Tab-separated table of C-alpha atoms and ligand atoms in Angstrom:
chain	number	residue	atom	x	y	z
A	100	UNK	CA	58.253	143.094	-14.141
A	101	UNK	CA	57.248	139.430	-14.466
A	102	UNK	CA	54.753	138.027	-16.944
A	103	UNK	CA	52.062	135.366	-16.430
A	104	UNK	CA	52.925	135.211	-12.778
A	105	UNK	CA	51.198	132.803	-10.378
A	106	UNK	CA	49.586	134.607	-7.449
A	107	UNK	CA	49.116	131.361	-5.498
A	108	UNK	CA	51.717	132.282	-2.826
A	109	UNK	CA	50.254	135.789	-2.613
A	110	UNK	CA	46.716	134.952	-1.478
A	111	UNK	CA	45.884	133.100	1.733
A	112	UNK	CA	43.136	131.093	0.013
A	113	UNK	CA	45.993	129.505	-1.946
A	114	UNK	CA	44.051	129.919	-5.181
A	115	UNK	CA	46.158	129.378	-8.286
A	116	UNK	CA	45.409	132.340	-10.539
A	117	UNK	CA	47.856	134.237	-12.733
A	118	UNK	CA	48.501	137.951	-13.068
A	119	UNK	CA	49.380	139.047	-16.599
A	120	UNK	CA	52.103	141.228	-15.040
A	121	UNK	CA	53.507	141.289	-11.512
A	122	UNK	CA	55.983	143.504	-9.709
A	123	UNK	CA	57.034	144.310	-6.151
A	124	UNK	CA	57.724	147.866	-4.973
A	125	UNK	CA	59.604	149.040	-1.880
A	126	UNK	CA	59.151	152.808	-2.072
A	127	UNK	CA	56.961	155.497	-3.611
A	128	UNK	CA	59.293	156.058	-6.585
A	129	UNK	CA	59.131	152.374	-7.548
A	130	UNK	CA	55.367	152.494	-7.103
A	131	UNK	CA	55.111	155.508	-9.409
A	132	UNK	CA	57.305	153.753	-11.999
A	133	UNK	CA	55.004	150.704	-11.895
A	134	UNK	CA	51.959	152.978	-12.235
A	135	UNK	CA	53.487	154.688	-15.233
A	136	UNK	CA	54.045	151.247	-16.844
A	137	UNK	CA	50.391	150.347	-16.220
A	138	UNK	CA	49.240	153.647	-17.757
A	139	UNK	CA	51.386	153.299	-20.855
A	140	UNK	CA	50.184	149.691	-21.382
A	141	UNK	CA	46.542	150.414	-20.338
A	142	UNK	CA	46.665	147.765	-17.598
A	143	UNK	CA	44.142	147.491	-14.769
A	144	UNK	CA	45.781	147.473	-11.318
A	145	UNK	CA	45.647	145.105	-8.382
A	146	UNK	CA	47.419	146.089	-5.167
A	147	UNK	CA	48.544	143.295	-2.910
A	148	UNK	CA	49.292	143.400	0.797
A	149	UNK	CA	49.321	140.031	2.561
A	150	UNK	CA	46.563	138.667	0.284
A	151	UNK	CA	44.466	137.632	3.299
A	152	UNK	CA	41.279	139.412	2.293
A	153	UNK	CA	40.991	138.681	-1.431
A	154	UNK	CA	39.423	135.966	-3.540
A	155	UNK	CA	40.878	135.657	-7.033
A	156	UNK	CA	37.986	134.325	-9.094
A	157	UNK	CA	39.948	134.307	-12.351
A	158	UNK	CA	43.311	135.233	-13.844
A	159	UNK	CA	44.022	138.936	-13.454
A	160	UNK	CA	44.479	140.556	-16.843
A	161	UNK	CA	46.536	143.500	-15.595
A	162	UNK	CA	49.402	144.505	-13.335
A	163	UNK	CA	49.504	143.164	-9.768
A	164	UNK	CA	51.688	145.296	-7.511
A	165	UNK	CA	52.914	143.827	-4.236
A	166	UNK	CA	53.437	146.663	-1.761
A	167	UNK	CA	56.626	146.063	0.207
A	168	UNK	CA	57.200	149.508	1.686
A	169	UNK	CA	58.906	148.993	5.072
A	170	UNK	CA	59.772	151.038	8.111
A	171	UNK	CA	58.427	152.072	11.538
A	172	UNK	CA	58.975	155.440	13.173
A	173	UNK	CA	57.622	157.166	16.280
A	174	UNK	CA	57.130	160.561	17.811
A	175	UNK	CA	56.208	161.383	21.412
A	176	UNK	CA	52.842	163.089	21.610
A	177	UNK	CA	52.461	163.576	25.352
A	178	UNK	CA	53.768	162.096	28.556
A	179	UNK	CA	51.372	159.203	28.106
A	180	UNK	CA	50.936	158.971	24.341
A	181	UNK	CA	53.098	158.178	21.340
A	182	UNK	CA	52.398	158.381	17.608
A	183	UNK	CA	53.708	155.300	15.814
A	184	UNK	CA	53.841	155.242	12.003
A	185	UNK	CA	54.316	152.070	9.984
A	186	UNK	CA	54.758	151.761	6.234
A	187	UNK	CA	52.177	149.812	4.223
A	188	UNK	CA	54.262	146.656	3.715
A	189	UNK	CA	54.906	145.986	7.409
A	190	UNK	CA	53.258	142.761	8.545
A	191	UNK	CA	50.361	143.636	10.860
A	192	UNK	CA	51.011	141.086	13.621
A	193	UNK	CA	54.763	141.805	13.668
A	194	UNK	CA	53.898	145.493	14.030
A	195	UNK	CA	51.565	144.717	16.954
A	196	UNK	CA	54.333	142.654	18.591
A	197	UNK	CA	56.861	145.468	18.011
A	198	UNK	CA	54.555	147.925	19.826
A	199	UNK	CA	53.857	145.510	22.679
A	200	UNK	CA	57.580	144.910	23.096
A	201	UNK	CA	57.954	148.655	23.619
A	202	UNK	CA	54.990	148.507	26.029
A	203	UNK	CA	52.815	150.684	23.777
A	204	UNK	CA	49.142	149.947	24.376
A	205	UNK	CA	46.109	149.986	22.069
A	206	UNK	CA	46.763	147.252	19.511
A	207	UNK	CA	46.814	144.197	21.792
A	208	UNK	CA	43.256	143.028	21.014
A	209	UNK	CA	44.165	143.046	17.299
A	210	UNK	CA	46.988	140.513	17.707
A	211	UNK	CA	47.387	137.790	15.093
A	212	UNK	CA	45.208	139.346	12.391
A	213	UNK	CA	46.890	138.406	9.093
A	214	UNK	CA	47.811	140.972	6.471
A	215	UNK	CA	49.749	144.193	6.316
A	216	UNK	CA	49.575	147.564	8.051
A	217	UNK	CA	48.728	149.384	4.810
A	218	UNK	CA	45.537	147.388	4.396
A	219	UNK	CA	44.314	147.860	7.970
A	220	UNK	CA	42.311	151.037	7.174
A	221	UNK	CA	40.630	149.416	4.136
A	222	UNK	CA	38.057	147.610	6.234
A	223	UNK	CA	38.857	149.194	9.610
A	224	UNK	CA	40.114	145.841	10.869
A	225	UNK	CA	38.622	144.791	14.148
A	226	UNK	CA	38.565	142.009	16.695
A	227	UNK	CA	37.791	141.446	20.380
A	228	UNK	CA	36.168	144.823	21.002
A	229	UNK	CA	38.753	146.996	19.192
A	230	UNK	CA	38.821	148.466	15.701
A	231	UNK	CA	41.718	150.444	14.274
A	232	UNK	CA	39.535	153.565	14.275
A	233	UNK	CA	39.962	153.552	18.096
A	234	UNK	CA	43.702	154.290	17.825
A	235	UNK	CA	43.947	155.686	14.290
A	236	UNK	CA	45.449	159.141	13.713
A	237	UNK	CA	45.954	159.366	9.942
A	238	UNK	CA	47.173	157.595	6.846
A	239	UNK	CA	49.241	158.791	3.942
A	240	UNK	CA	47.987	157.792	0.506
A	241	UNK	CA	49.001	158.170	-3.112
A	242	UNK	CA	46.076	159.529	-5.109
A	243	UNK	CA	46.060	157.704	-8.453
A	244	UNK	CA	44.125	160.551	-10.096
A	245	UNK	CA	46.877	163.164	-9.727
A	246	UNK	CA	49.777	161.104	-8.288
A	247	UNK	CA	49.920	163.441	-5.265
A	248	UNK	CA	50.640	162.146	-1.765
A	249	UNK	CA	47.769	163.112	0.573
A	250	UNK	CA	46.917	162.630	4.239
A	251	UNK	CA	43.560	161.314	5.474
A	252	UNK	CA	42.556	161.918	9.094
A	253	UNK	CA	40.118	159.828	11.129
A	254	UNK	CA	37.040	161.699	9.966
A	255	UNK	CA	38.031	161.635	6.292
A	256	UNK	CA	38.454	157.848	6.389
A	257	UNK	CA	34.734	157.419	7.282
A	258	UNK	CA	35.334	154.227	9.170
A	259	UNK	CA	32.408	151.928	9.792
A	260	UNK	CA	32.012	148.243	10.588
A	261	UNK	CA	34.534	146.563	8.239
A	262	UNK	CA	34.251	149.635	6.072
A	263	UNK	CA	35.946	152.891	5.097
A	264	UNK	CA	36.100	155.414	2.283
A	265	UNK	CA	38.703	153.126	0.673
A	266	UNK	CA	36.039	150.446	0.124
A	267	UNK	CA	33.378	152.955	-0.931
A	268	UNK	CA	33.796	156.252	-2.797
A	269	UNK	CA	37.604	156.033	-2.832
A	270	UNK	CA	37.709	152.418	-4.019
A	271	UNK	CA	40.601	151.891	-6.433
A	272	UNK	CA	41.667	155.548	-6.221
A	273	UNK	CA	44.097	155.574	-3.302
A	274	UNK	CA	47.138	153.476	-2.434
A	275	UNK	CA	47.753	153.598	1.305
A	276	UNK	CA	51.462	154.229	1.899
A	277	UNK	CA	51.674	154.413	5.697
A	278	UNK	CA	49.448	154.548	8.771
A	279	UNK	CA	49.889	156.435	12.066
A	280	UNK	CA	48.404	155.235	15.362
A	281	UNK	CA	48.159	156.933	18.758
A	282	UNK	CA	49.186	154.476	21.468
A	283	UNK	CA	49.537	154.724	25.229
A	284	UNK	CA	52.894	154.515	26.993
A	285	UNK	CA	51.799	154.154	30.632
A	286	UNK	CA	48.085	154.404	31.378
A	287	UNK	CA	46.838	151.528	29.241
A	288	UNK	CA	43.127	150.817	28.793
A	289	UNK	CA	43.059	147.052	29.043
A	290	UNK	CA	39.931	145.615	27.333
A	291	UNK	CA	39.070	142.145	28.571
A	292	UNK	CA	35.280	142.119	28.493
A	293	UNK	CA	34.911	140.912	24.899
A	294	UNK	CA	34.581	137.293	23.774
A	295	UNK	CA	36.485	134.684	25.720
A	296	UNK	CA	39.330	136.969	26.893
A	297	UNK	CA	38.295	136.945	30.563
A	298	UNK	CA	37.982	133.178	30.734
A	299	UNK	CA	41.261	132.683	28.848
A	300	UNK	CA	43.067	135.014	31.302
A	301	UNK	CA	41.536	133.055	34.178
A	302	UNK	CA	42.736	129.858	32.553
A	303	UNK	CA	46.242	131.392	32.366
A	304	UNK	CA	46.006	132.286	36.096
A	305	UNK	CA	46.245	136.046	35.439
A	306	UNK	CA	44.270	138.435	37.655
A	307	UNK	CA	45.609	141.878	36.738
A	308	UNK	CA	46.407	141.536	33.044
A	309	UNK	CA	48.978	143.657	31.247
A	310	UNK	CA	48.556	144.561	27.569
A	311	UNK	CA	50.966	141.715	26.789
A	312	UNK	CA	48.741	139.275	28.722
A	313	UNK	CA	45.667	140.408	26.770
A	314	UNK	CA	47.583	139.901	23.518
A	315	UNK	CA	48.588	136.386	24.584
A	316	UNK	CA	44.983	135.558	25.527
A	317	UNK	CA	43.768	136.807	22.122
A	318	UNK	CA	46.472	134.767	20.352
A	319	UNK	CA	45.502	131.625	22.280
A	320	UNK	CA	41.797	132.068	21.487
A	321	UNK	CA	42.419	132.789	17.806
A	322	UNK	CA	44.740	129.801	17.435
A	323	UNK	CA	42.136	127.506	18.982
A	324	UNK	CA	39.257	128.779	16.827
A	325	UNK	CA	40.549	129.875	13.450
A	326	UNK	CA	42.293	127.809	10.781
A	327	UNK	CA	45.894	128.871	10.088
A	328	UNK	CA	46.043	129.941	6.409
A	329	UNK	CA	49.515	128.350	6.203
A	330	UNK	CA	47.804	124.990	6.762
A	331	UNK	CA	44.324	125.464	5.250
A	332	UNK	CA	43.601	128.169	2.685
A	333	UNK	CA	41.103	130.749	3.931
A	334	UNK	CA	40.538	134.495	4.272
A	335	UNK	CA	39.051	134.584	7.787
A	336	UNK	CA	35.409	135.632	8.041
A	337	UNK	CA	34.015	135.470	4.530
A	338	UNK	CA	30.864	137.471	5.347
A	339	UNK	CA	30.057	140.527	7.430
A	340	UNK	CA	27.635	140.247	10.340
A	341	UNK	CA	24.395	141.716	8.931
A	342	UNK	CA	22.620	144.596	10.648
A	343	UNK	CA	18.829	144.494	10.369
A	344	UNK	CA	15.983	146.734	11.605
A	345	UNK	CA	14.719	145.952	15.123
A	346	UNK	CA	11.207	145.200	13.780
A	347	UNK	CA	12.611	142.567	11.388
A	348	UNK	CA	14.635	141.073	14.243
A	349	UNK	CA	11.573	140.882	16.505
A	350	UNK	CA	9.589	139.170	13.748
A	351	UNK	CA	12.403	136.619	13.335
A	352	UNK	CA	12.417	136.056	17.125
A	353	UNK	CA	8.806	134.835	16.848
A	354	UNK	CA	9.930	132.142	14.409
A	355	UNK	CA	13.430	131.367	15.682
A	356	UNK	CA	13.482	131.804	19.440
A	357	UNK	CA	17.254	131.141	19.725
A	358	UNK	CA	18.214	133.849	17.245
A	359	UNK	CA	21.031	135.995	18.600
A	360	UNK	CA	21.286	139.750	18.156
A	361	UNK	CA	23.195	142.750	19.454
A	362	UNK	CA	20.950	145.840	19.465
A	363	UNK	CA	22.356	149.207	18.449
A	364	UNK	CA	19.655	151.903	18.417
A	365	UNK	CA	16.835	150.733	16.176
A	366	UNK	CA	19.093	148.246	14.377
A	367	UNK	CA	20.311	144.810	15.481
A	368	UNK	CA	23.553	143.092	14.470
A	369	UNK	CA	23.033	139.376	13.910
A	370	UNK	CA	25.995	136.952	13.939
A	371	UNK	CA	26.373	135.691	10.363
A	372	UNK	CA	28.044	132.512	11.679
A	373	UNK	CA	24.876	131.580	13.574
A	374	UNK	CA	22.651	132.144	10.510
A	375	UNK	CA	24.961	130.044	8.313
A	376	UNK	CA	25.114	127.274	10.900
A	377	UNK	CA	21.301	127.166	11.164
A	378	UNK	CA	21.174	126.530	7.413
A	379	UNK	CA	23.291	123.414	7.897
A	380	UNK	CA	26.558	124.711	6.422
A	381	UNK	CA	28.920	124.241	9.367
A	382	UNK	CA	31.613	121.762	8.300
A	383	UNK	CA	29.821	121.050	5.001
A	384	UNK	CA	32.038	120.377	1.977
A	385	UNK	CA	31.160	120.604	-1.715
A	386	UNK	CA	33.956	119.555	-4.045
A	387	UNK	CA	37.140	121.307	-2.931
A	388	UNK	CA	35.443	123.933	-0.744
A	389	UNK	CA	34.008	123.754	2.768
A	390	UNK	CA	32.685	125.797	5.613
A	391	UNK	CA	35.081	125.392	8.566
A	392	UNK	CA	33.996	122.825	11.151
A	393	UNK	CA	34.574	125.184	14.119
A	394	UNK	CA	33.580	128.492	12.552
A	395	UNK	CA	31.004	128.429	9.777
A	396	UNK	CA	31.760	132.037	8.843
A	397	UNK	CA	35.125	130.886	7.492
A	398	UNK	CA	35.147	129.289	4.043
A	399	UNK	CA	38.164	127.048	3.434
A	400	UNK	CA	40.038	125.675	0.445
A	401	UNK	CA	39.543	122.198	1.891
A	402	UNK	CA	41.665	120.216	-0.563
A	403	UNK	CA	44.095	122.992	-1.490
A	404	UNK	CA	42.896	122.614	-5.091
A	405	UNK	CA	39.854	124.893	-5.089
A	406	UNK	CA	39.538	127.488	-7.810
A	407	UNK	CA	38.404	130.993	-6.924
A	408	UNK	CA	35.212	130.401	-8.909
A	409	UNK	CA	34.370	127.305	-6.833
A	410	UNK	CA	34.854	129.291	-3.620
A	411	UNK	CA	32.767	132.148	-4.973
A	412	UNK	CA	29.944	129.784	-6.022
A	413	UNK	CA	30.029	128.127	-2.588
A	414	UNK	CA	29.644	131.559	-0.970
A	415	UNK	CA	26.716	132.323	-3.287
A	416	UNK	CA	24.983	129.092	-2.195
A	417	UNK	CA	25.390	130.166	1.445
A	418	UNK	CA	23.980	133.637	0.697
A	419	UNK	CA	20.978	132.095	-1.067
A	420	UNK	CA	20.142	129.648	1.689
A	421	UNK	CA	20.415	132.289	4.454
A	422	UNK	CA	18.208	134.590	2.379
A	423	UNK	CA	15.636	131.853	1.891
A	424	UNK	CA	15.466	130.843	5.563
A	425	UNK	CA	15.819	134.230	7.314
A	426	UNK	CA	15.159	136.845	4.612
A	427	UNK	CA	18.583	138.348	5.365
A	428	UNK	CA	21.059	139.067	2.561
A	429	UNK	CA	24.643	138.364	3.666
A	430	UNK	CA	27.342	140.655	2.332
A	431	UNK	CA	30.815	139.340	1.496
A	432	UNK	CA	33.625	140.812	3.595
A	433	UNK	CA	36.338	139.408	1.328
A	434	UNK	CA	37.314	141.496	-1.730
A	435	UNK	CA	36.278	139.646	-4.883
A	436	UNK	CA	38.779	140.094	-7.708
B	194	FAD	C1	42.678	133.597	9.469
B	194	FAD	C2	42.232	134.993	9.217
B	194	FAD	C3	41.684	135.735	10.247
B	194	FAD	C4	41.271	137.055	10.022
B	194	FAD	N1	40.762	137.755	11.077
B	194	FAD	C5	40.360	139.049	10.900
B	194	FAD	C6	39.850	139.802	12.004
B	194	FAD	O1	39.780	139.329	13.138
B	194	FAD	N2	39.450	141.062	11.769
B	194	FAD	C7	39.536	141.654	10.521
B	194	FAD	O2	39.162	142.824	10.397
B	194	FAD	N3	40.026	140.959	9.476
B	194	FAD	C8	40.442	139.681	9.620
B	194	FAD	N4	40.931	138.962	8.563
B	194	FAD	C9	40.948	139.578	7.229
B	194	FAD	C10	42.306	140.210	6.849
B	194	FAD	O3	43.333	139.717	7.639
B	194	FAD	C11	42.303	141.732	6.988
B	194	FAD	O4	41.265	142.287	6.218
B	194	FAD	C12	43.621	142.363	6.559
B	194	FAD	O5	43.626	143.749	6.845
B	194	FAD	C13	43.918	142.149	5.064
B	194	FAD	O6	45.227	142.610	4.847
B	194	FAD	P1	46.054	142.145	3.582
B	194	FAD	O7	47.292	142.990	3.577
B	194	FAD	O8	46.260	140.686	3.589
B	194	FAD	O9	45.068	142.585	2.416
B	194	FAD	P2	44.991	142.054	0.908
B	194	FAD	O10	44.175	140.806	0.890
B	194	FAD	O11	46.332	142.022	0.300
B	194	FAD	O12	44.149	143.233	0.242
B	194	FAD	C14	42.794	143.458	0.579
B	194	FAD	C15	42.252	144.567	-0.337
B	194	FAD	O13	42.941	145.792	-0.107
B	194	FAD	C16	43.640	146.229	-1.283
B	194	FAD	N5	44.932	146.746	-0.786
B	194	FAD	C17	45.919	146.052	-0.197
B	194	FAD	N6	46.876	146.873	0.249
B	194	FAD	C18	46.493	148.129	-0.095
B	194	FAD	C19	47.060	149.430	0.082
B	194	FAD	N7	48.209	149.615	0.739
B	194	FAD	N8	46.403	150.502	-0.417
B	194	FAD	C20	45.217	150.354	-1.066
B	194	FAD	N9	44.625	149.151	-1.259
B	194	FAD	C21	45.250	148.059	-0.769
B	194	FAD	C22	43.744	145.006	-2.158
B	194	FAD	O14	43.810	145.349	-3.530
B	194	FAD	C23	42.456	144.263	-1.826
B	194	FAD	O15	41.357	144.805	-2.524
B	194	FAD	C24	41.379	137.636	8.741
B	194	FAD	C25	41.933	136.878	7.699
B	194	FAD	C26	42.366	135.579	7.936
B	194	FAD	C27	42.992	134.796	6.820
């Protein structure tokens, strides 16, 4: 147990905020011991994975617990399918690479997403046409109300776009201990139609891509478009893409003929990056904070000295200007602490 501990190395924004107490746990017993300490000292809790989806707006006056539970196991499900289970503290991208090395398919489009396996169900991580709900079987959680270990299946997780029960009704109640995925062993469903994957594969001279080729294409695209948090502090997309009623979208089309939208029933998903860019934010810097020059959806700690409050205020300014111009209220994807 450490006191007044800097969380700067534990959040990819690189914000320098302190936790009153900090500890790391590698198994459920250590986690329960830390929880018992927090109960006896009446401390609020903050669970940390890779810290790539949080913004620390102030010092945390409680106990921050870094989840380091490790281990990967597997069980054959059928001739073509395997169940692979990874503990919460496994690094997500290393886990994806582990599966690809074994030629297990299903995770390739999610290559290079920062963070840990245990956090992947929190917002149903997604990229390039895949979300974890597509290959998710179950996750094991510790229920903080009764300290029982429970299992959540796909339906119980209520996955949505960057959403799950763990961000809604179950927020703060469950610690995810491990996650199980169903992956293919032979008959892989290669998904290349999303984003720039097809053109990147063409560029690499690949006609019949394997799952490993798709992963490499995704890695190449991500490295060319997104800032590496090791070099510039950021948490990836700061906002969700808003979904608005078709009628509102059609009214906006009258005013802004270039507006982009992806219809889904009587709703339309609008790219938040486009809205932000239209308000003049792309590449704009205020003090220590900026919107990234290649991807306006990504807010960066431009000087490395930004406080969480500065980043939060910057995001509020973006929300206000998008609201004023388009009448659309952006929602933050990043967890504000
Ligand atoms: C450059 C970059 C690119 C990104 N690209 C994508 C992308 O393409 N798609 C996407 O979906 N996301 C993306 N993200 C966001 C982020 O990587 C994911 O949301 C990731 O799952 C966060 O994992 P983490 O372990 O770092 O979470 P953390 O930031 O450590 O935690 C996030 C939240 O979950 C809680 N938490 C952490 N672990 C647990 C646990 N085991 N049980 C219960 N609660 C827990 C924390 O308290 C916090 O509220 C990107 C981020 C960056 C920096």
